[in-house]
mmCIF file of C-alpha atoms and ligand atoms in Angstrom:
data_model
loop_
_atom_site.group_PDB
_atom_site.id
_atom_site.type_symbol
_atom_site.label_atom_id
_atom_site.label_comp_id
_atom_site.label_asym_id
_atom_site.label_seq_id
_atom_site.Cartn_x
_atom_site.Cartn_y
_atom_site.Cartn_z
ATOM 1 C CA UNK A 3 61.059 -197.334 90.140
ATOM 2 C CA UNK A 4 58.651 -196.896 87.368
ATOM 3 C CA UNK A 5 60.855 -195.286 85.024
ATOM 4 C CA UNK A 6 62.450 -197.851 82.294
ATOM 5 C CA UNK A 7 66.018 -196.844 80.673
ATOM 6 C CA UNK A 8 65.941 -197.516 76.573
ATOM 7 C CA UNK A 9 67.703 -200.617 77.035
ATOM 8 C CA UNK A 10 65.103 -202.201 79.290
ATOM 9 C CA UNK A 11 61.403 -201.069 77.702
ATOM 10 C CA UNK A 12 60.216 -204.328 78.086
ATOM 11 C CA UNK A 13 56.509 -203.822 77.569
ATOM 12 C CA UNK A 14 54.365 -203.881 75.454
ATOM 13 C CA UNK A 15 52.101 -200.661 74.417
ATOM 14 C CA UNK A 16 48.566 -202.561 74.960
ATOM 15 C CA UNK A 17 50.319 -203.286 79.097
ATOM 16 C CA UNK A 18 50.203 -199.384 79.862
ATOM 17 C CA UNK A 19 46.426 -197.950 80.575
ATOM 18 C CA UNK A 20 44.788 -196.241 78.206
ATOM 19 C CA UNK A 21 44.629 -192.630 78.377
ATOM 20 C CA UNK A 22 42.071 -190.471 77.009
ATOM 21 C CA UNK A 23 42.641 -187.608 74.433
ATOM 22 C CA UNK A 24 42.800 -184.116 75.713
ATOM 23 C CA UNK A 25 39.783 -182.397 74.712
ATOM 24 C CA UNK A 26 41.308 -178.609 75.411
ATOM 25 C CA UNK A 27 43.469 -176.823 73.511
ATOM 26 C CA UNK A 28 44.915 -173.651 74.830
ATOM 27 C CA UNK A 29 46.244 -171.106 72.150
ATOM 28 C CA UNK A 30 48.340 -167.708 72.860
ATOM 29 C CA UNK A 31 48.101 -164.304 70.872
ATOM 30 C CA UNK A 32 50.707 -163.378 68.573
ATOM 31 C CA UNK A 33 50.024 -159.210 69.565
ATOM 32 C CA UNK A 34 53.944 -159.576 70.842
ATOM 33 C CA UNK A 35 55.179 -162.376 68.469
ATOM 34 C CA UNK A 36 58.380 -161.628 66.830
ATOM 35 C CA UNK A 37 62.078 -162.542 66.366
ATOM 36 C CA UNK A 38 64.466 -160.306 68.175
ATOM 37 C CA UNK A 39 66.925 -163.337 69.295
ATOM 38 C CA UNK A 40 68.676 -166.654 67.694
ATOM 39 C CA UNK A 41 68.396 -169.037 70.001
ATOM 40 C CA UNK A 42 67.551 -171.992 67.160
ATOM 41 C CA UNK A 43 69.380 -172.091 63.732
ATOM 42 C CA UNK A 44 65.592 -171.418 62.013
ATOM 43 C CA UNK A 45 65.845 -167.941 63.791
ATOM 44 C CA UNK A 46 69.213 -166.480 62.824
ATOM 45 C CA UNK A 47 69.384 -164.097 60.151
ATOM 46 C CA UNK A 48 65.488 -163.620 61.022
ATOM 47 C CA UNK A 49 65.568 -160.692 63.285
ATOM 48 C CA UNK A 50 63.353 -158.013 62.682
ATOM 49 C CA UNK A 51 61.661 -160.381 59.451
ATOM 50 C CA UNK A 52 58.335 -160.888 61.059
ATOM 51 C CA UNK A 53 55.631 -159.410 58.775
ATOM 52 C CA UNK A 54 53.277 -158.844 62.548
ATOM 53 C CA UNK A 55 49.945 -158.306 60.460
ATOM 54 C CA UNK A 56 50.488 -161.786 58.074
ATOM 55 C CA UNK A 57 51.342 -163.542 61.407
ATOM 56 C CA UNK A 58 48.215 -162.480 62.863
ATOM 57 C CA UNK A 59 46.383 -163.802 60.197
ATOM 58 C CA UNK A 60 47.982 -166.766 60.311
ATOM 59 C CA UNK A 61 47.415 -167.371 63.658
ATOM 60 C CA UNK A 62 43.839 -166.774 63.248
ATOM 61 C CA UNK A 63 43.330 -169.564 60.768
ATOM 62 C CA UNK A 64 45.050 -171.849 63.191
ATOM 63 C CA UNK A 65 42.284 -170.305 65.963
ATOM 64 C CA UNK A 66 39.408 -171.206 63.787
ATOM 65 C CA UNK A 67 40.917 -174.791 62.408
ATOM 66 C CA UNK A 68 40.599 -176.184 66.095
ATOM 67 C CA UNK A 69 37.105 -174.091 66.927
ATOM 68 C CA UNK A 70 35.716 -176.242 63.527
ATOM 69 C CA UNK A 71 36.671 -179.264 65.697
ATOM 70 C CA UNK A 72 35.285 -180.523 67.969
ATOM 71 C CA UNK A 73 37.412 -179.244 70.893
ATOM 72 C CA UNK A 74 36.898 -176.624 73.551
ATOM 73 C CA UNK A 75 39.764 -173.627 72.396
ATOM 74 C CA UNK A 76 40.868 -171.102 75.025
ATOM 75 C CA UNK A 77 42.750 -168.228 74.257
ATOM 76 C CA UNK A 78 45.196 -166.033 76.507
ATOM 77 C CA UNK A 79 47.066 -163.042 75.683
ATOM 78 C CA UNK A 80 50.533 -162.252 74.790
ATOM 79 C CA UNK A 81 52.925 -160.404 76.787
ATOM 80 C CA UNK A 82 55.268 -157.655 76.038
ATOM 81 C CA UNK A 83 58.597 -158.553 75.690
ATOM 82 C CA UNK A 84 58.182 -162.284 75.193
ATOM 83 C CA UNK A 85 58.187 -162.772 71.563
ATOM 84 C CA UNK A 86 57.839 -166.269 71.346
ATOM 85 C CA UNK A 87 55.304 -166.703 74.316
ATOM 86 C CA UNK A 88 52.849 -167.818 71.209
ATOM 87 C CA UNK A 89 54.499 -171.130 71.495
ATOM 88 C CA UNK A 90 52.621 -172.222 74.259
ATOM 89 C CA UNK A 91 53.623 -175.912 73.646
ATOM 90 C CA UNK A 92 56.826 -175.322 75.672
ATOM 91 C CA UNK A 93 56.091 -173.756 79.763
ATOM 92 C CA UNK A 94 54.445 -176.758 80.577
ATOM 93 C CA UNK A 95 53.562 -180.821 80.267
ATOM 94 C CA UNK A 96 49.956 -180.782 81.048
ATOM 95 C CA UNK A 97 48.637 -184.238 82.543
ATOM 96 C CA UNK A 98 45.888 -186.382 83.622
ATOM 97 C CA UNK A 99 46.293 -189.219 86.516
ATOM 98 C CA UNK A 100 45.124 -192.356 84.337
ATOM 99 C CA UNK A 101 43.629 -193.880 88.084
ATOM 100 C CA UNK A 102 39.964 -193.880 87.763
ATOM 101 C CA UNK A 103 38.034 -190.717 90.009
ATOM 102 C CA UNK A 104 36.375 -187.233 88.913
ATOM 103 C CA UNK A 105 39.270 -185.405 86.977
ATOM 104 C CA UNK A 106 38.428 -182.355 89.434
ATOM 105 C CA UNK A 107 40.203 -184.583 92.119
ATOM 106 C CA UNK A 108 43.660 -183.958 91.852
ATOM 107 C CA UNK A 109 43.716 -185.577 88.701
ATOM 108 C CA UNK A 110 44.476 -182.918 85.947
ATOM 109 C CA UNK A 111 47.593 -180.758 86.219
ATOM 110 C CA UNK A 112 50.707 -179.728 84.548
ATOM 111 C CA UNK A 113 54.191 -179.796 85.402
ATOM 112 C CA UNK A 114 56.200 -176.325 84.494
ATOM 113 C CA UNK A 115 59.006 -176.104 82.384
ATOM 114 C CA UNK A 116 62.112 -174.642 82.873
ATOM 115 C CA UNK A 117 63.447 -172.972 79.712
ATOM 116 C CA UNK A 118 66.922 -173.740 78.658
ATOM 117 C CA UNK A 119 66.916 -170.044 77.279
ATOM 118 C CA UNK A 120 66.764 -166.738 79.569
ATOM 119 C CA UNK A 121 64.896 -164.863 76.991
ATOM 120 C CA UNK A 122 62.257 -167.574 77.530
ATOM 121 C CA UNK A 123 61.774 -168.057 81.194
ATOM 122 C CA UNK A 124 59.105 -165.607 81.996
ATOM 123 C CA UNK A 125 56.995 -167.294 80.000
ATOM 124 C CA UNK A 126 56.468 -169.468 82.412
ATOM 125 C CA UNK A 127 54.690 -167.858 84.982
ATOM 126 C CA UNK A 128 51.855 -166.866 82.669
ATOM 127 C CA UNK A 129 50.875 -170.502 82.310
ATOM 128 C CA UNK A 130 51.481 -171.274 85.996
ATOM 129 C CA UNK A 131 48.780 -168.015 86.272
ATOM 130 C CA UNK A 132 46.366 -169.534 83.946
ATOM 131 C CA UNK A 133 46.272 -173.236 85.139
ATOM 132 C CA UNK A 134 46.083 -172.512 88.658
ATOM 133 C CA UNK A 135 43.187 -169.597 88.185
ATOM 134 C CA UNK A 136 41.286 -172.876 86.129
ATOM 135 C CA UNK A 137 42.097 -175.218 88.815
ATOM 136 C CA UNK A 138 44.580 -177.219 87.895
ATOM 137 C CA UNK A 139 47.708 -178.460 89.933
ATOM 138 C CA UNK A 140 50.674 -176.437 89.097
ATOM 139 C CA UNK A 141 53.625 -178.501 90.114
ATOM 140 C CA UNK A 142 57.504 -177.588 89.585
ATOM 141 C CA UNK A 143 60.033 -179.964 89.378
ATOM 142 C CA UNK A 144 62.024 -180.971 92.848
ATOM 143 C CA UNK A 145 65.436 -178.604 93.297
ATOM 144 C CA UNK A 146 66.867 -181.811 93.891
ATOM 145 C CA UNK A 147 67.230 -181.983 90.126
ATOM 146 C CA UNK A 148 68.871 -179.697 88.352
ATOM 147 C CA UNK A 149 68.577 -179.681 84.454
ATOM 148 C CA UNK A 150 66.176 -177.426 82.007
ATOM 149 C CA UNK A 151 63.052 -179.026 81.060
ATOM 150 C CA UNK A 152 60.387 -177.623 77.732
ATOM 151 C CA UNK A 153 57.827 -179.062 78.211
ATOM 152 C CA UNK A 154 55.010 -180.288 74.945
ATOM 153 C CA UNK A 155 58.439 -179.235 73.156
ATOM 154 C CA UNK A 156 60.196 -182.542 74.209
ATOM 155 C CA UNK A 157 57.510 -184.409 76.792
ATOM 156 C CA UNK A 158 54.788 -185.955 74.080
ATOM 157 C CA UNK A 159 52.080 -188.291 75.361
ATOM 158 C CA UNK A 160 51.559 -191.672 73.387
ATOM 159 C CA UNK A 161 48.297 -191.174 71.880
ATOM 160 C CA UNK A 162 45.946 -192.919 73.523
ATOM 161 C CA UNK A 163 48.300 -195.008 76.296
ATOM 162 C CA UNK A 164 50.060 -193.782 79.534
ATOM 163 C CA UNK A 165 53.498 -193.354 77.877
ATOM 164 C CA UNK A 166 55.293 -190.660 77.606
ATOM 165 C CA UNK A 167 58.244 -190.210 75.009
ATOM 166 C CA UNK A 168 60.839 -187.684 76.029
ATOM 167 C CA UNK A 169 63.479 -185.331 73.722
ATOM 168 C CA UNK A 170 66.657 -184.601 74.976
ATOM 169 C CA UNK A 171 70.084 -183.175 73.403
ATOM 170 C CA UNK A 172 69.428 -179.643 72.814
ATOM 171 C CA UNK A 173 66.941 -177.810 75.529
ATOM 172 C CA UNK A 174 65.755 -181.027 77.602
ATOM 173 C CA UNK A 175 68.522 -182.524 80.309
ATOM 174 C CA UNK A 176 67.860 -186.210 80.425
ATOM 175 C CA UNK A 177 68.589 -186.347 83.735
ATOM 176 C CA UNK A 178 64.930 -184.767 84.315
ATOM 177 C CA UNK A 179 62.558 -187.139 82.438
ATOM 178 C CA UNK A 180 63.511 -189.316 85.493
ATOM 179 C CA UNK A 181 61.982 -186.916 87.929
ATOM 180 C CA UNK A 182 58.797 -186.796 85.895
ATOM 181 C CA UNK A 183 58.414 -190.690 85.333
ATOM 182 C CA UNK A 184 58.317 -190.161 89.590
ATOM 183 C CA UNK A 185 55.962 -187.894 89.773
ATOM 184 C CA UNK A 186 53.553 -188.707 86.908
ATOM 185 C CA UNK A 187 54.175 -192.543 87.830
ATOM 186 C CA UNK A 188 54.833 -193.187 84.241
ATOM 187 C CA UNK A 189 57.760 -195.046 81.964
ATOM 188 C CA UNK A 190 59.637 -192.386 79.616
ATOM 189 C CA UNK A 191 60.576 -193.314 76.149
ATOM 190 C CA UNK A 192 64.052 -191.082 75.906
ATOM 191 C CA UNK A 193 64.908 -189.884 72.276
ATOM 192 C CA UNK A 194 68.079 -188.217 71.450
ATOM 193 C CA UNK A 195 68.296 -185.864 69.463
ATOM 194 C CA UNK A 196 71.641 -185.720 66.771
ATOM 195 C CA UNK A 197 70.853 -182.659 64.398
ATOM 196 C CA UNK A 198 70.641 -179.443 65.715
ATOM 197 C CA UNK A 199 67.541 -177.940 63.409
ATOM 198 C CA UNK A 200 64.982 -180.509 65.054
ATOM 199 C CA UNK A 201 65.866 -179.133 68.691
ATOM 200 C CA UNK A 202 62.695 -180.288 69.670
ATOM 201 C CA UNK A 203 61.198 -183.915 70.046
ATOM 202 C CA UNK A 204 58.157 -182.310 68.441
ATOM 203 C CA UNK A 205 60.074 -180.897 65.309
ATOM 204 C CA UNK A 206 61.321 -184.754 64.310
ATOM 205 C CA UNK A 207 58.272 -186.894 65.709
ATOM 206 C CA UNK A 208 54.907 -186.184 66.198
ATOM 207 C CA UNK A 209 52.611 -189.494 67.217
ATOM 208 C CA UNK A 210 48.984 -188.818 64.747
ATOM 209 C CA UNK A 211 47.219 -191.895 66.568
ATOM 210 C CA UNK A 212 48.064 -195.337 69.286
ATOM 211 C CA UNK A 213 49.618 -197.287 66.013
ATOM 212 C CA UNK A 214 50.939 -193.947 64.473
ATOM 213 C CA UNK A 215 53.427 -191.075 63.844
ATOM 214 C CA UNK A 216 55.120 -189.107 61.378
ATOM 215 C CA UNK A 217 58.621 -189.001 62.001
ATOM 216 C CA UNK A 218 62.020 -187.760 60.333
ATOM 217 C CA UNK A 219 64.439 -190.521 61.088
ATOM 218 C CA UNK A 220 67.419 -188.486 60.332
ATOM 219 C CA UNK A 221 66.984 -186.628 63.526
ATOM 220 C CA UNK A 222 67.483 -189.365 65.595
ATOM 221 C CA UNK A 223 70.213 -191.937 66.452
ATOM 222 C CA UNK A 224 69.682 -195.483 65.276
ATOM 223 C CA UNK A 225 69.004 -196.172 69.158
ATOM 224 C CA UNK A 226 66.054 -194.102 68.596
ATOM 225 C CA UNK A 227 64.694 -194.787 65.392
ATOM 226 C CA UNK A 228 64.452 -198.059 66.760
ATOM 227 C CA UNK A 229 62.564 -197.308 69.943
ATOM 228 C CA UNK A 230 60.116 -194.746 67.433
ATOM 229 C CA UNK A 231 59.815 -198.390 65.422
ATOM 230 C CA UNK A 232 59.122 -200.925 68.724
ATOM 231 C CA UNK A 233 56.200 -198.562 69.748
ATOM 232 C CA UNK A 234 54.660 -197.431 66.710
ATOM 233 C CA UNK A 235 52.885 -199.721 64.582
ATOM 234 C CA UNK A 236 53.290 -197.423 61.338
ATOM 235 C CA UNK A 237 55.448 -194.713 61.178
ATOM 236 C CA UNK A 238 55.333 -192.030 57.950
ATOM 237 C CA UNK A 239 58.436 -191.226 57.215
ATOM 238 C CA UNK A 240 58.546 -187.331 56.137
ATOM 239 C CA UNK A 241 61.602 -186.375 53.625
ATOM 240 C CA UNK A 242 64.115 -183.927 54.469
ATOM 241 C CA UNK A 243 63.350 -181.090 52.861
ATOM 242 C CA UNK A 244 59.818 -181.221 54.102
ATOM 243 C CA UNK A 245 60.948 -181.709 57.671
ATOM 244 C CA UNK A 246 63.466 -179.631 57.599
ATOM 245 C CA UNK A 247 61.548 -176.256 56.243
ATOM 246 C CA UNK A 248 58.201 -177.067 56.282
ATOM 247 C CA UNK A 249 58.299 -178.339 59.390
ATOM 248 C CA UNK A 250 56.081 -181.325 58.431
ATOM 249 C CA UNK A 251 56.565 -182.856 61.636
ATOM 250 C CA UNK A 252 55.333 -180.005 64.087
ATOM 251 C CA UNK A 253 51.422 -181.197 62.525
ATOM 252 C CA UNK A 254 49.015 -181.721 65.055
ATOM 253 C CA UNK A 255 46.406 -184.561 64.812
ATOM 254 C CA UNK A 256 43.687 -183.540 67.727
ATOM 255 C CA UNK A 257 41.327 -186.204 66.913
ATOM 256 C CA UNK A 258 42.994 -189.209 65.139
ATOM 257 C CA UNK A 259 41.528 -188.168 61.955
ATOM 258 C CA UNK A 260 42.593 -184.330 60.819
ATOM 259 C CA UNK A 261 46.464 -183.177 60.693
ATOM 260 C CA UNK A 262 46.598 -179.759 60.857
ATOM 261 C CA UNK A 263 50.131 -179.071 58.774
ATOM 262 C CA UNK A 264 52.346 -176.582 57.313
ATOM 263 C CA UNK A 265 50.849 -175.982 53.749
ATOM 264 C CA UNK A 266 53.343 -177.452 50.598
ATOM 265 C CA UNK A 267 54.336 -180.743 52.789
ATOM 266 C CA UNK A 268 52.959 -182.151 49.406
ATOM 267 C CA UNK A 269 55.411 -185.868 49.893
ATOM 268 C CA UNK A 270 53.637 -186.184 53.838
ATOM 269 C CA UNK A 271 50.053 -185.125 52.882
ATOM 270 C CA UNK A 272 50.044 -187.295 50.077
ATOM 271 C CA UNK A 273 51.087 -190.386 52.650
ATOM 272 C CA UNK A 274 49.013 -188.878 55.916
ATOM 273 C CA UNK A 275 45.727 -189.080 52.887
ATOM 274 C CA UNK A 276 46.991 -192.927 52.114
ATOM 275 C CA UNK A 277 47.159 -194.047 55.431
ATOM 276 C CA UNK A 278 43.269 -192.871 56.184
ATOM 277 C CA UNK A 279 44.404 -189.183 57.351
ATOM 278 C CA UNK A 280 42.564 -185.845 56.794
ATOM 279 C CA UNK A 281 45.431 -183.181 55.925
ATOM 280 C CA UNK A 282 44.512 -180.112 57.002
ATOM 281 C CA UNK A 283 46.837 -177.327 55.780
ATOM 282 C CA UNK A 284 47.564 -174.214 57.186
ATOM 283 C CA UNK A 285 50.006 -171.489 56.308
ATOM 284 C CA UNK A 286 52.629 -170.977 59.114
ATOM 285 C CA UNK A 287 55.396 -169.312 57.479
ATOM 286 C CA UNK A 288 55.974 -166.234 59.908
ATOM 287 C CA UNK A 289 56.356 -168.779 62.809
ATOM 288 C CA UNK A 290 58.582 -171.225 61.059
ATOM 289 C CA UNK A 291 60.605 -167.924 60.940
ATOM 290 C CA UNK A 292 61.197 -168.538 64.737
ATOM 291 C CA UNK A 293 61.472 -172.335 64.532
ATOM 292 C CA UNK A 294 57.563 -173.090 64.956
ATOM 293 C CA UNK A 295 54.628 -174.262 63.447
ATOM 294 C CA UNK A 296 51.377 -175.762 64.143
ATOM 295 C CA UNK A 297 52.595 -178.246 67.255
ATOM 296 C CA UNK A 298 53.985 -175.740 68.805
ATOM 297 C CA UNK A 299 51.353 -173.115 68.631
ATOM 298 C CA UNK A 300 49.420 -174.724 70.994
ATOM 299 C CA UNK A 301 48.836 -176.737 74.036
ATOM 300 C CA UNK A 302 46.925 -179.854 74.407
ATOM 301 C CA UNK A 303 45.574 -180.443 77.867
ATOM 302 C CA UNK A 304 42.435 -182.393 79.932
HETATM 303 N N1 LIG B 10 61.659 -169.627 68.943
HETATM 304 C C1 LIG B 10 61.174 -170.675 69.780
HETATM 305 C C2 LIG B 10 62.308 -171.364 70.482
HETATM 306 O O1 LIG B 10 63.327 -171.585 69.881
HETATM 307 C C3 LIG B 10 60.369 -171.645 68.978
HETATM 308 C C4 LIG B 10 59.744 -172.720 69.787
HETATM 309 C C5 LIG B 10 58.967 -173.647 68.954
HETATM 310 N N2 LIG B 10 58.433 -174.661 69.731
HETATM 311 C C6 LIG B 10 58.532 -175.974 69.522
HETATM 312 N N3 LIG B 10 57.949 -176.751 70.344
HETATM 313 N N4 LIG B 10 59.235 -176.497 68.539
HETATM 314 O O2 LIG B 10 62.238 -171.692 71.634
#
């Protein structure tokens, strides 16, 4: 068995094989983006708040921050009556297969979610539509275990190694990660998660390069914190109020040089610039409405 419980992650991060950095980055439409349901504490008292034309210019920003880097963006369209389909971090856990061979070989894939909300789970099947038409493996997870699953909400690859860290406590069930260390042949770092507003591993952490992350320690046990601390070199710790509203750990660091973050994270920016960072900020306010920002806007895959 490949996958290691927290108490026995006996390696060391230089043992697992190095993993390339996605060079794709797959972003959704807002046309249909709203909030119309609470299921995240960010999102109640929110309904009907969405300002549609500020989003969309928002969300256009983001669009042309990632075509300005060197990355190859794609773009698919929003559906009716799926609000927060723009978070296309969360229907799937896109992969590559770190054995050496031609990445058209079986390689690349993604694994599909299975969202924890109902008002969420047609989503999916967009995603499933897109990767398959590109030629990608679509796999689902085994009925043999049962348990919701959000994908890039709570799955996050280890920059640079074959390591995967895995959320659980509010949308992932545990119980899955050990599925996917099976089928992606690949040890699982599990973080719980103790405080309800960072309901996703990729509100709390988000890992900027191999040595490291930004991270809001409060949203983790002590269990955790120390797990975040064995595997990460240097770890930016982002104050409460930034984390908490400004989302400052949703960022997104493509390239291991630019951090595309919510604008105002003034405490994080200042500490991403000292550690050899590029801050790049962007205004996300009419997502954070819903409980998203940059991470979550889009998907990272090979
Ligand atoms: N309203 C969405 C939800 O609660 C926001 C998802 C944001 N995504 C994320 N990865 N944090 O599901």
């Amino acid at each position: 068995m490949i996958y290691r419980r927290p108490d026995d992650l006996d390696f060391a991060l230089a043992d697992r094989p190095r993993q390339e950095r996605p060079g794709n980055v797959l972003l959704t439409t807002p046309d249909y983006f709203g909030v119309e349901y609470a299921i995240n504490p960010h999102m109640e008292g929110k309904a009907g708040t969405v300002d549609k034309t500020e989003a969309l210019r928002q969300w256009e920003a983001v669009r042309e921050t990632y075509d300005a880097l060197d990355l190859d963006v794609h773009v698919t369209d929003g559906a009716a009556g799926l609000p927060d389909m723009v978070f296309c971090a969360n229907q799937t856990l896109p992969y590559l297969d770190p054995r050496e061979g031609p990445p058209e070989a079986g390689r690349r894939g993604v694994v599909l979610s299975r969202m924890r909300a109902e008002e969420r789970r047609e989503e999916v099947p967009y995603y499933a539509g897109f990767f398959s038409e590109h030629g990608y493996d679509v796999r689902e997870l085994s009925d043999q275990v049962d348990g919701h699953f959000e994908g890039m909400g709570d799955a996050l690859w280890h920059p640079g190694r074959h390591l995967l860290w895995g959320g659980h406590g509010f949308r992932t069930a545990p119980k899955v990660y050990d599925a996917l260390s099976e089928m992606l042949g690949v040890p699982v770092v599990l973080l719980e998660l103790a405080d309800e507003d960072f309901y996703h591993l990729d509100t709390c952490l988000c890992p900027l390069d191999e040595q490291t992350a930004l991270v809001y320690p409060g949203a983790f046990t002590e269990k955790g914190r120390a797990l975040v601390r064995q595997f990460f070199e240097n770890t930016i710790e982002v104050p409460a109020v930034e984390a908490r509203e400004g989302f400052a750990c949703n960022a997104h660091c493509p390239d291991g040089e630019h951090v595309l973050i919510q604008r105002g994270c003034d405490v994080t920016t200042e500490q991403l610039v000292a550690g050899g960072f590029t801050p790049v900020e962007l205004e996300t306010g009419e997502f954070l409405k819903s409980g998203g920002s940059v991470f979550c806007m889009k998907l990272m895959f090979w």
